[in-house]
């Protein structure tokens, strides 16, 4: 039998699930893998699935697709639009949408596995296909690794993955070196001494401490990072106090940091820590601030040799001009944990899902930023074809390039 990929995609799109809640999604994947005739393991890293195709001696190629959706209310108006709701980690009822295209990633992966399994006479080696949950939390890959996925399956000679992006359908975006930024999410708690709002001299005011800290943190990128380098310091959340006449005991800041590599990461983290501690000291804090890391995403670095090989394979399959260098994205991904932890090279590429004519018209009108919805937008609506077929072919071409 052959999977009806368009029906599968519409079904996944209608039924998105939040990170680490991808149970129905995992059930659909399991059903399709069974139909293809592949054995698989469910519940890897909570809601992940792993399947292998063993086909004699040869390289081990890992293919990765992520499976989770986002708390976004879909506004595409498509007849297969999501009306799903979910409960987020804070216990809040939220709308849910496949606004990042992971439903397309799953669909392409299943189509590619069916094709590769049906053409075993044309290649040799082992394919390990990883359906990874919770990419949007930056936690799914590490959950699968903590669950032993790298120990229980053949170690990769290369890790490959792809992400849908607002490029014209038919175009692939990939570059050697840093493809996506590294990221850390930090929580900073500034400890003061609470008291009556009318008697500030008897307190250590964490609100003033927090305000000074936020402003000073903004000098990292403007004054301390080389203007030729990329870095982002965002304080996305600030909380202190309950009432106007009470000086609270503490203030909490949540930071999102982005940089292209580990060296830049070390430099920025050192500056953040120095400023946070110095501002607390400047306020006379008796207890030093607490700085904790909520998540860490490494940079997504494409192996130069493997990327050159893959670009040549893509151009051979899809024609000259089908591959572009999209530059480094300041977004982040957790796919590279599989490569980092195993020591294997990684190639992670982007493929377009926008109707080429619509995209070309927007380029001519100068309205790409306004009119072409990006990932995480409530209007994100990739065209079903040729996006699905190209997603399948990308994976097949890439896997075959690195298999025997
Ligand atoms: Zn996303
Ligand atoms: Zn994504």
Short mmCIF file of C-alpha atoms and ligand atoms in Angstrom, two decimals:
data_model
loop_
_atom_site.label_atom_id
_atom_site.label_comp_id
_atom_site.label_asym_id
_atom_site.label_seq_id
_atom_site.Cartn_x
_atom_site.Cartn_y
_atom_site.Cartn_z
CA UNK A 1 0.00 0.00 0.00
CA UNK A 2 1.02 3.55 -0.41
CA UNK A 3 0.40 6.37 2.09
CA UNK A 4 -1.99 9.11 0.97
CA UNK A 5 0.33 11.92 2.07
CA UNK A 6 -2.04 14.80 1.37
CA UNK A 7 -4.82 13.26 3.47
CA UNK A 8 -2.28 12.48 6.18
CA UNK A 9 -1.02 16.08 6.17
CA UNK A 10 -4.52 17.54 6.44
CA UNK A 11 -5.31 15.19 9.32
CA UNK A 12 -2.12 16.13 11.21
CA UNK A 13 -2.79 19.81 10.54
CA UNK A 14 -6.31 19.56 11.96
CA UNK A 15 -5.04 17.80 15.09
CA UNK A 16 -1.98 19.66 16.42
CA UNK A 17 -0.66 18.91 19.91
CA UNK A 18 1.54 20.91 22.28
CA UNK A 19 5.08 19.89 23.22
CA UNK A 20 5.34 16.55 25.08
CA UNK A 21 1.61 16.01 24.50
CA UNK A 22 1.99 14.54 20.98
CA UNK A 23 0.16 11.31 21.79
CA UNK A 24 -2.41 11.29 18.99
CA UNK A 25 0.33 12.39 16.59
CA UNK A 26 2.54 9.51 17.76
CA UNK A 27 -0.41 7.16 17.24
CA UNK A 28 -0.82 8.34 13.63
CA UNK A 29 2.92 7.92 12.97
CA UNK A 30 2.85 4.43 14.50
CA UNK A 31 -0.13 3.47 12.33
CA UNK A 32 1.63 4.63 9.16
CA UNK A 33 4.91 2.91 10.06
CA UNK A 34 2.97 -0.32 10.62
CA UNK A 35 1.30 0.11 7.23
CA UNK A 36 4.72 0.49 5.58
CA UNK A 37 5.84 -2.65 7.41
CA UNK A 38 8.44 -1.05 9.67
CA UNK A 39 9.03 -1.89 13.31
CA UNK A 40 9.33 0.98 15.71
CA UNK A 41 9.64 1.97 19.37
CA UNK A 42 7.16 4.37 20.93
CA UNK A 43 7.52 6.51 24.05
CA UNK A 44 11.19 7.42 23.48
CA UNK A 45 11.77 10.68 25.36
CA UNK A 46 8.11 10.58 26.46
CA UNK A 47 6.30 11.00 23.11
CA UNK A 48 9.01 10.31 20.52
CA UNK A 49 9.14 7.41 18.04
CA UNK A 50 12.19 5.73 16.49
CA UNK A 51 12.22 3.32 13.55
CA UNK A 52 15.10 1.72 11.67
CA UNK A 53 15.54 0.30 8.18
CA UNK A 54 18.50 -2.11 8.17
CA UNK A 55 19.77 -2.97 4.72
CA UNK A 56 23.17 -4.63 4.94
CA UNK A 57 26.57 -3.07 5.48
CA UNK A 58 27.07 0.63 4.99
CA UNK A 59 26.78 4.01 6.65
CA UNK A 60 24.25 4.81 9.35
CA UNK A 61 22.11 7.81 8.41
CA UNK A 62 19.87 9.46 11.01
CA UNK A 63 16.85 11.35 9.75
CA UNK A 64 15.02 13.61 12.17
CA UNK A 65 11.53 15.15 12.07
CA UNK A 66 9.98 17.11 14.95
CA UNK A 67 6.32 16.62 15.81
CA UNK A 68 4.97 19.31 18.15
CA UNK A 69 2.71 22.34 17.55
CA UNK A 70 2.33 25.79 19.13
CA UNK A 71 -0.14 27.75 21.26
CA UNK A 72 -1.35 29.86 18.33
CA UNK A 73 -4.93 30.44 17.16
CA UNK A 74 -5.07 29.55 13.47
CA UNK A 75 -6.40 32.28 11.18
CA UNK A 76 -5.57 30.87 7.74
CA UNK A 77 -9.20 30.22 6.78
CA UNK A 78 -8.17 26.89 5.23
CA UNK A 79 -10.84 24.19 5.15
CA UNK A 80 -8.46 21.97 7.13
CA UNK A 81 -7.56 24.71 9.66
CA UNK A 82 -7.10 23.72 13.29
CA UNK A 83 -9.70 24.54 15.94
CA UNK A 84 -7.83 22.47 18.53
CA UNK A 85 -7.23 23.56 22.12
CA UNK A 86 -4.72 22.36 24.65
CA UNK A 87 -3.48 22.96 28.17
CA UNK A 88 -0.06 24.55 28.48
CA UNK A 89 2.44 23.82 31.30
CA UNK A 90 1.00 26.68 33.39
CA UNK A 91 -2.40 24.95 33.24
CA UNK A 92 -3.91 27.53 30.87
CA UNK A 93 -6.36 26.54 28.13
CA UNK A 94 -4.81 27.69 24.82
CA UNK A 95 -5.48 27.36 21.09
CA UNK A 96 -3.12 25.01 19.26
CA UNK A 97 -1.86 25.20 15.68
CA UNK A 98 0.83 23.59 13.56
CA UNK A 99 2.21 27.08 12.93
CA UNK A 100 5.80 25.91 12.43
CA UNK A 101 5.14 23.24 9.79
CA UNK A 102 6.10 20.21 11.88
CA UNK A 103 3.03 18.45 10.42
CA UNK A 104 4.75 18.78 7.04
CA UNK A 105 8.00 17.45 8.53
CA UNK A 106 6.19 14.31 9.74
CA UNK A 107 4.41 13.84 6.41
CA UNK A 108 7.63 14.19 4.38
CA UNK A 109 9.47 11.79 6.68
CA UNK A 110 6.80 9.09 6.39
CA UNK A 111 6.73 9.49 2.60
CA UNK A 112 10.52 9.24 2.44
CA UNK A 113 10.65 6.16 4.67
CA UNK A 114 8.08 4.41 2.49
CA UNK A 115 10.08 5.26 -0.64
CA UNK A 116 13.44 4.24 0.85
CA UNK A 117 11.99 0.99 2.19
CA UNK A 118 10.57 0.17 -1.24
CA UNK A 119 13.88 0.82 -3.00
CA UNK A 120 16.27 -1.20 -0.83
CA UNK A 121 17.97 -2.68 -3.90
CA UNK A 122 19.32 0.82 -4.67
CA UNK A 123 21.15 1.46 -1.38
CA UNK A 124 22.84 -0.22 1.56
CA UNK A 125 23.37 0.72 5.18
CA UNK A 126 21.04 1.65 8.02
CA UNK A 127 18.46 4.40 8.35
CA UNK A 128 17.45 5.51 11.83
CA UNK A 129 14.40 7.77 11.65
CA UNK A 130 13.69 9.90 14.72
CA UNK A 131 10.28 11.50 15.27
CA UNK A 132 11.22 13.98 17.99
CA UNK A 133 8.74 15.66 20.34
CA UNK A 134 8.94 19.06 22.02
CA UNK A 135 11.26 20.94 19.68
CA UNK A 136 9.43 24.16 20.57
CA UNK A 137 10.50 23.73 24.21
CA UNK A 138 14.05 22.95 23.11
CA UNK A 139 13.73 19.82 25.24
CA UNK A 140 12.72 16.89 23.04
CA UNK A 141 16.11 15.91 21.64
CA UNK A 142 17.69 15.88 25.09
CA UNK A 143 14.74 13.87 26.43
CA UNK A 144 15.30 11.23 23.74
CA UNK A 145 19.05 11.17 24.43
CA UNK A 146 18.41 10.87 28.18
CA UNK A 147 16.14 7.95 27.29
CA UNK A 148 19.13 6.24 25.60
CA UNK A 149 18.30 6.75 21.92
CA UNK A 150 22.00 7.12 21.05
CA UNK A 151 22.91 3.99 23.03
CA UNK A 152 20.14 1.68 21.84
CA UNK A 153 20.32 2.47 18.11
CA UNK A 154 23.25 2.32 15.66
CA UNK A 155 25.35 5.48 16.11
CA UNK A 156 24.98 7.99 13.27
CA UNK A 157 27.64 8.57 10.62
CA UNK A 158 25.60 11.66 9.76
CA UNK A 159 22.50 13.40 11.12
CA UNK A 160 20.13 14.97 8.57
CA UNK A 161 17.00 17.04 9.03
CA UNK A 162 14.89 19.66 7.32
CA UNK A 163 12.59 22.53 8.26
CA UNK A 164 9.80 24.16 6.32
CA UNK A 165 10.34 27.88 5.73
CA UNK A 166 8.75 30.80 3.82
CA UNK A 167 10.87 30.37 0.70
CA UNK A 168 9.22 29.58 -2.64
CA UNK A 169 8.18 25.93 -2.92
CA UNK A 170 10.94 24.19 -4.83
CA UNK A 171 13.74 26.20 -3.23
CA UNK A 172 16.12 24.80 -0.63
CA UNK A 173 18.04 27.06 1.76
CA UNK A 174 21.22 25.72 3.35
CA UNK A 175 24.67 27.00 4.24
CA UNK A 176 27.86 25.47 5.64
CA UNK A 177 28.79 26.50 9.19
CA UNK A 178 26.34 28.21 11.50
CA UNK A 179 22.84 27.82 10.14
CA UNK A 180 20.97 28.76 13.32
CA UNK A 181 21.98 30.58 16.51
CA UNK A 182 22.66 29.13 19.93
CA UNK A 183 20.24 30.19 22.63
CA UNK A 184 19.93 30.22 26.40
CA UNK A 185 16.87 30.97 28.50
CA UNK A 186 17.85 32.33 31.93
CA UNK A 187 15.86 33.20 35.05
CA UNK A 188 17.42 35.82 37.30
CA UNK A 189 16.09 36.40 40.82
CA UNK A 190 17.23 39.63 42.47
CA UNK A 191 17.04 39.49 46.25
CA UNK A 192 16.28 42.69 48.15
CA UNK A 193 14.72 43.36 51.53
CA UNK A 194 10.99 44.04 51.60
CA UNK A 195 9.20 46.61 53.71
CA UNK A 196 6.75 49.51 53.82
CA UNK A 197 6.52 51.67 50.70
CA UNK A 198 6.76 54.79 52.87
CA UNK A 199 10.09 53.71 54.40
CA UNK A 200 12.39 52.90 51.45
CA UNK A 201 15.50 53.61 53.54
CA UNK A 202 14.75 50.52 55.64
CA UNK A 203 14.54 48.27 52.58
CA UNK A 204 16.69 47.12 49.67
CA UNK A 205 14.38 47.78 46.74
CA UNK A 206 14.49 44.96 44.13
CA UNK A 207 12.28 46.95 41.72
CA UNK A 208 14.94 49.64 41.31
CA UNK A 209 17.59 46.91 41.21
CA UNK A 210 15.68 45.15 38.39
CA UNK A 211 15.14 48.37 36.42
CA UNK A 212 18.83 49.24 36.55
CA UNK A 213 19.76 45.68 35.62
CA UNK A 214 17.47 45.60 32.55
CA UNK A 215 18.88 48.88 31.25
CA UNK A 216 22.49 47.90 31.88
CA UNK A 217 21.99 44.49 30.21
CA UNK A 218 21.08 46.36 27.02
CA UNK A 219 24.61 47.78 26.89
CA UNK A 220 26.06 44.30 26.28
CA UNK A 221 25.10 44.21 22.59
CA UNK A 222 25.48 47.98 22.00
CA UNK A 223 28.79 48.50 23.87
CA UNK A 224 30.54 45.19 24.45
CA UNK A 225 29.87 42.94 21.45
CA UNK A 226 31.89 43.52 18.28
CA UNK A 227 29.49 45.30 15.86
CA UNK A 228 30.40 42.72 13.22
CA UNK A 229 29.09 39.91 15.42
CA UNK A 230 25.50 38.83 16.01
CA UNK A 231 24.05 38.70 19.53
CA UNK A 232 20.63 39.24 21.09
CA UNK A 233 19.88 40.02 24.75
CA UNK A 234 16.13 40.16 25.38
CA UNK A 235 14.51 40.51 28.81
CA UNK A 236 11.13 39.06 27.92
CA UNK A 237 9.58 38.98 31.38
CA UNK A 238 9.91 41.05 34.56
CA UNK A 239 7.91 40.48 37.73
CA UNK A 240 8.03 42.04 41.20
CA UNK A 241 5.61 43.14 43.85
CA UNK A 242 1.87 42.91 44.55
CA UNK A 243 0.84 46.36 45.82
CA UNK A 244 1.92 49.99 45.54
CA UNK A 245 2.77 50.52 49.21
CA UNK A 246 4.82 47.36 49.70
CA UNK A 247 8.42 47.15 48.61
CA UNK A 248 8.77 43.49 47.62
CA UNK A 249 11.54 41.16 48.73
CA UNK A 250 12.59 40.07 45.27
CA UNK A 251 12.26 40.61 41.52
CA UNK A 252 12.37 38.03 38.75
CA UNK A 253 13.70 38.55 35.21
CA UNK A 254 13.53 36.08 32.32
CA UNK A 255 16.16 36.45 29.59
CA UNK A 256 16.48 35.08 26.07
CA UNK A 257 20.04 35.18 24.71
CA UNK A 258 21.20 34.38 21.15
CA UNK A 259 24.68 34.06 19.60
CA UNK A 260 26.34 32.24 16.73
CA UNK A 261 28.79 29.99 18.57
CA UNK A 262 30.01 28.68 21.90
CA UNK A 263 32.79 31.26 22.23
CA UNK A 264 30.31 34.13 21.81
CA UNK A 265 27.97 32.34 24.19
CA UNK A 266 30.66 32.19 26.88
CA UNK A 267 31.46 35.89 26.41
CA UNK A 268 27.83 37.05 26.59
CA UNK A 269 26.98 34.83 29.57
CA UNK A 270 30.01 36.18 31.45
CA UNK A 271 28.85 39.76 30.78
CA UNK A 272 25.28 39.00 31.87
CA UNK A 273 26.49 37.48 35.12
CA UNK A 274 28.92 40.33 35.78
CA UNK A 275 26.24 42.99 35.27
CA UNK A 276 23.55 41.19 37.28
CA UNK A 277 25.91 40.71 40.22
CA UNK A 278 27.31 44.24 40.00
CA UNK A 279 23.86 45.86 39.91
CA UNK A 280 22.82 43.83 42.95
CA UNK A 281 25.99 44.91 44.72
CA UNK A 282 25.39 48.54 43.67
CA UNK A 283 21.96 48.31 45.33
CA UNK A 284 23.54 46.97 48.50
CA UNK A 285 21.92 43.54 48.19
CA UNK A 286 22.84 41.35 51.13
CA UNK A 287 22.09 38.14 49.23
CA UNK A 288 23.66 37.69 45.79
CA UNK A 289 21.28 37.19 42.88
CA UNK A 290 20.33 33.71 41.72
CA UNK A 291 20.93 32.98 38.03
CA UNK A 292 19.55 29.73 36.63
CA UNK A 293 19.45 28.29 33.11
CA UNK A 294 16.01 27.13 31.96
CA UNK A 295 17.14 25.76 28.61
CA UNK A 296 20.23 25.71 26.42
CA UNK A 297 20.19 25.24 22.67
CA UNK A 298 23.51 24.76 20.90
CA UNK A 299 24.19 26.49 17.58
CA UNK A 300 23.02 24.49 14.58
CA UNK A 301 26.28 24.06 12.69
CA UNK A 302 26.31 22.40 9.30
CA UNK A 303 29.38 20.32 8.52
CA UNK A 304 31.16 22.05 5.62
CA UNK A 305 32.14 18.94 3.63
CA UNK A 306 28.82 17.18 4.08
CA UNK A 307 26.91 20.37 3.17
CA UNK A 308 28.92 20.81 -0.04
CA UNK A 309 28.21 17.18 -0.93
CA UNK A 310 24.50 17.59 -0.22
CA UNK A 311 24.18 20.86 -2.15
CA UNK A 312 25.72 19.12 -5.18
CA UNK A 313 23.28 16.23 -4.78
CA UNK A 314 20.31 18.60 -4.49
CA UNK A 315 21.39 20.60 -7.55
CA UNK A 316 21.89 17.38 -9.47
CA UNK A 317 18.38 16.24 -8.53
CA UNK A 318 16.48 19.52 -8.73
CA UNK A 319 18.55 21.70 -11.06
CA UNK A 320 21.03 24.55 -10.74
CA UNK A 321 19.60 27.46 -8.75
CA UNK A 322 17.39 25.23 -6.60
CA UNK A 323 19.64 25.81 -3.56
CA UNK A 324 20.25 29.24 -1.98
CA UNK A 325 22.25 30.45 1.04
CA UNK A 326 19.60 31.86 3.40
CA UNK A 327 22.15 33.32 5.84
CA UNK A 328 22.25 32.53 9.56
CA UNK A 329 18.90 32.55 11.36
CA UNK A 330 18.75 33.93 14.93
CA UNK A 331 16.14 31.28 15.67
CA UNK A 332 17.36 28.13 17.39
CA UNK A 333 16.87 24.36 17.13
CA UNK A 334 17.61 21.31 19.23
CA UNK A 335 18.34 18.92 16.33
CA UNK A 336 22.08 19.30 16.73
CA UNK A 337 22.13 17.56 20.12
CA UNK A 338 21.97 14.25 18.21
CA UNK A 339 25.10 15.20 16.25
CA UNK A 340 26.96 16.80 19.16
CA UNK A 341 26.38 13.93 21.57
CA UNK A 342 27.40 11.31 18.99
CA UNK A 343 30.23 13.27 17.34
CA UNK A 344 28.61 12.89 13.90
CA UNK A 345 28.38 15.69 11.30
CA UNK A 346 25.04 17.44 10.81
CA UNK A 347 23.31 18.96 7.81
CA UNK A 348 20.07 20.80 8.52
CA UNK A 349 18.37 22.53 5.60
CA UNK A 350 15.25 24.61 4.97
CA UNK A 351 12.74 23.98 2.23
CA UNK A 352 10.19 26.36 0.82
CA UNK A 353 6.44 26.01 1.16
CA UNK A 354 5.15 29.25 -0.40
CA UNK A 355 3.41 29.27 -3.78
CA UNK A 356 6.22 30.45 -6.13
CA UNK A 357 3.99 32.95 -7.98
CA UNK A 358 2.70 34.47 -4.72
CA UNK A 359 6.29 34.77 -3.51
CA UNK A 360 7.51 36.28 -6.78
CA UNK A 361 4.66 38.84 -6.75
CA UNK A 362 5.53 39.85 -3.17
CA UNK A 363 9.19 40.27 -4.14
CA UNK A 364 8.22 42.55 -7.03
CA UNK A 365 5.87 44.56 -4.78
CA UNK A 366 8.46 44.73 -1.98
CA UNK A 367 5.97 43.22 0.49
CA UNK A 368 7.58 39.88 1.40
CA UNK A 369 7.88 40.79 5.11
CA UNK A 370 4.23 41.87 5.25
CA UNK A 371 2.49 39.43 2.91
CA UNK A 372 4.36 36.14 3.29
CA UNK A 373 3.48 34.66 6.70
CA UNK A 374 6.43 33.19 8.55
CA UNK A 375 6.67 30.24 10.91
CA UNK A 376 4.77 30.87 14.19
CA UNK A 377 2.31 33.23 12.42
CA UNK A 378 -1.45 32.44 12.75
CA UNK A 379 -1.54 32.81 8.93
CA UNK A 380 1.27 30.31 8.21
CA UNK A 381 -0.16 28.21 5.38
CA UNK A 382 2.27 26.29 3.18
CA UNK A 383 0.87 25.08 -0.14
CA UNK A 384 0.30 21.33 0.01
CA UNK A 385 1.96 20.72 -3.33
CA UNK A 386 4.69 20.71 -4.41
CA UNK A 387 5.75 21.14 -0.75
CA UNK A 388 4.96 17.57 0.35
CA UNK A 389 6.51 15.93 -2.71
CA UNK A 390 9.63 18.06 -2.45
CA UNK A 391 9.91 17.35 1.27
CA UNK A 392 9.86 13.63 0.50
CA UNK A 393 12.33 13.94 -2.38
CA UNK A 394 14.71 16.11 -0.31
CA UNK A 395 14.97 13.42 2.33
CA UNK A 396 15.31 10.60 -0.19
CA UNK A 397 18.04 12.43 -2.14
CA UNK A 398 19.86 13.36 1.06
CA UNK A 399 19.66 9.90 2.62
CA UNK A 400 20.76 8.19 -0.61
CA UNK A 401 23.70 10.59 -0.92
CA UNK A 402 25.12 9.42 2.41
CA UNK A 403 24.05 5.75 2.33
CA UNK A 404 26.05 3.12 0.47
ZN1 LIG B 1 8.95 26.74 15.65
ZN1 LIG B 2 9.88 24.44 13.89
#
